[in-house]
GROMACS .gro file of C-alpha atoms in nm:
model
  112
    1UNK     CA    1   0.008   0.018  -0.004
    2UNK     CA    2   0.086   0.384  -0.073
    3UNK     CA    3  -0.099   0.530   0.225
    4UNK     CA    4   0.219   0.660   0.364
    5UNK     CA    5   0.309   0.855   0.082
    6UNK     CA    6  -0.022   1.026   0.018
    7UNK     CA    7   0.058   1.333   0.150
    8UNK     CA    8  -0.220   1.588   0.040
    9UNK     CA    9  -0.627   1.633   0.035
   10UNK     CA   10  -0.801   1.672  -0.269
   11UNK     CA   11  -1.176   1.702  -0.303
   12UNK     CA   12  -1.325   1.524  -0.584
   13UNK     CA   13  -1.587   1.706  -0.763
   14UNK     CA   14  -1.830   1.515  -0.997
   15UNK     CA   15  -1.994   1.619  -1.336
   16UNK     CA   16  -2.379   1.543  -1.295
   17UNK     CA   17  -2.646   1.564  -1.517
   18UNK     CA   18  -2.977   1.713  -1.431
   19UNK     CA   19  -3.309   1.812  -1.624
   20UNK     CA   20  -3.326   2.148  -1.664
   21UNK     CA   21  -3.720   2.196  -1.705
   22UNK     CA   22  -3.729   2.288  -2.055
   23UNK     CA   23  -3.671   1.895  -2.199
   24UNK     CA   24  -3.313   1.961  -2.209
   25UNK     CA   25  -3.017   1.873  -1.971
   26UNK     CA   26  -2.768   2.081  -1.757
   27UNK     CA   27  -2.441   1.928  -1.647
   28UNK     CA   28  -2.294   2.085  -1.318
   29UNK     CA   29  -1.977   1.971  -1.109
   30UNK     CA   30  -2.095   1.876  -0.757
   31UNK     CA   31  -1.848   1.816  -0.459
   32UNK     CA   32  -1.828   1.445  -0.341
   33UNK     CA   33  -1.890   1.460   0.044
   34UNK     CA   34  -1.528   1.293   0.140
   35UNK     CA   35  -1.172   1.411   0.007
   36UNK     CA   36  -0.941   1.150  -0.136
   37UNK     CA   37  -0.603   1.133  -0.013
   38UNK     CA   38  -0.319   1.170  -0.276
   39UNK     CA   39   0.045   1.216  -0.361
   40UNK     CA   40   0.068   1.460  -0.700
   41UNK     CA   41   0.384   1.430  -0.914
   42UNK     CA   42   0.515   1.561  -1.223
   43UNK     CA   43   0.506   1.249  -1.506
   44UNK     CA   44   0.831   1.109  -1.590
   45UNK     CA   45   0.992   1.219  -1.939
   46UNK     CA   46   0.846   0.851  -2.101
   47UNK     CA   47   0.494   0.911  -1.955
   48UNK     CA   48   0.462   1.294  -2.131
   49UNK     CA   49   0.634   1.138  -2.441
   50UNK     CA   50   0.360   0.853  -2.427
   51UNK     CA   51   0.059   1.118  -2.352
   52UNK     CA   52   0.219   1.334  -2.635
   53UNK     CA   53   0.151   1.055  -2.882
   54UNK     CA   54  -0.193   1.000  -2.761
   55UNK     CA   55  -0.245   1.374  -2.790
   56UNK     CA   56  -0.289   1.405  -2.429
   57UNK     CA   57  -0.264   1.704  -2.241
   58UNK     CA   58  -0.126   1.489  -1.959
   59UNK     CA   59   0.098   1.714  -1.695
   60UNK     CA   60   0.042   1.529  -1.369
   61UNK     CA   61   0.037   1.188  -1.225
   62UNK     CA   62  -0.164   1.162  -0.901
   63UNK     CA   63  -0.139   0.873  -0.692
   64UNK     CA   64  -0.435   0.738  -0.461
   65UNK     CA   65  -0.537   0.470  -0.245
   66UNK     CA   66  -0.697   0.159  -0.454
   67UNK     CA   67  -1.030   0.209  -0.320
   68UNK     CA   68  -1.035   0.581  -0.391
   69UNK     CA   69  -1.361   0.680  -0.594
   70UNK     CA   70  -1.220   0.916  -0.855
   71UNK     CA   71  -1.318   0.855  -1.247
   72UNK     CA   72  -1.261   1.003  -1.580
   73UNK     CA   73  -1.396   1.344  -1.606
   74UNK     CA   74  -1.394   1.451  -1.219
   75UNK     CA   75  -1.223   1.740  -1.099
   76UNK     CA   76  -0.920   1.745  -0.818
   77UNK     CA   77  -0.889   2.032  -0.601
   78UNK     CA   78  -0.697   2.128  -0.322
   79UNK     CA   79  -0.465   2.375  -0.198
   80UNK     CA   80  -0.560   2.617  -0.487
   81UNK     CA   81  -0.500   2.410  -0.754
   82UNK     CA   82  -0.766   2.213  -0.945
   83UNK     CA   83  -0.688   1.870  -1.165
   84UNK     CA   84  -0.908   1.772  -1.441
   85UNK     CA   85  -0.922   1.385  -1.472
   86UNK     CA   86  -0.778   1.261  -1.803
   87UNK     CA   87  -0.745   0.885  -1.731
   88UNK     CA   88  -0.732   0.658  -1.410
   89UNK     CA   89  -0.504   0.329  -1.430
   90UNK     CA   90  -0.511   0.041  -1.179
   91UNK     CA   91  -0.204  -0.204  -1.197
   92UNK     CA   92  -0.258  -0.567  -1.211
   93UNK     CA   93  -0.164  -0.573  -0.858
   94UNK     CA   94  -0.398  -0.304  -0.681
   95UNK     CA   95  -0.182  -0.135  -0.450
   96UNK     CA   96  -0.260   0.199  -0.591
   97UNK     CA   97  -0.509   0.398  -0.835
   98UNK     CA   98  -0.309   0.650  -1.060
   99UNK     CA   99  -0.507   0.956  -1.234
  100UNK     CA  100  -0.367   1.109  -1.502
  101UNK     CA  101  -0.447   1.490  -1.466
  102UNK     CA  102  -0.405   1.797  -1.629
  103UNK     CA  103  -0.348   2.102  -1.410
  104UNK     CA  104  -0.629   2.363  -1.497
  105UNK     CA  105  -0.469   2.703  -1.439
  106UNK     CA  106  -0.717   3.065  -1.406
  107UNK     CA  107  -0.610   3.360  -1.647
  108UNK     CA  108  -0.359   3.558  -1.532
  109UNK     CA  109  -0.245   3.264  -1.303
  110UNK     CA  110   0.160   3.196  -1.295
  111UNK     CA  111   0.328   2.888  -1.420
  112UNK     CA  112   0.374   2.603  -1.159
   0.00000   0.00000   0.00000
């Protein structure tokens, strides 16, 4: 298990679709009640190359407990940062889950 390495708490926001009352639908992000323990890393050069080949904007790897309820399309938020989950991978021996994410920056925010 990697629990001792997970040094951040991130809130999970999940897209939820509801009727708009006029025959259509509205999608909003809803905060899930429980945060997840996480470790946020920059991807390796190899991971960046694979992401580029797949035309993905993967710029951070976020490691989670194997039971963490994190899905593609979710947002992970904490410490003033927002990460959009592009994919979630579980290795064959489920010791952890890895979310491949893109850091979302607001306009005028410095790189980092």
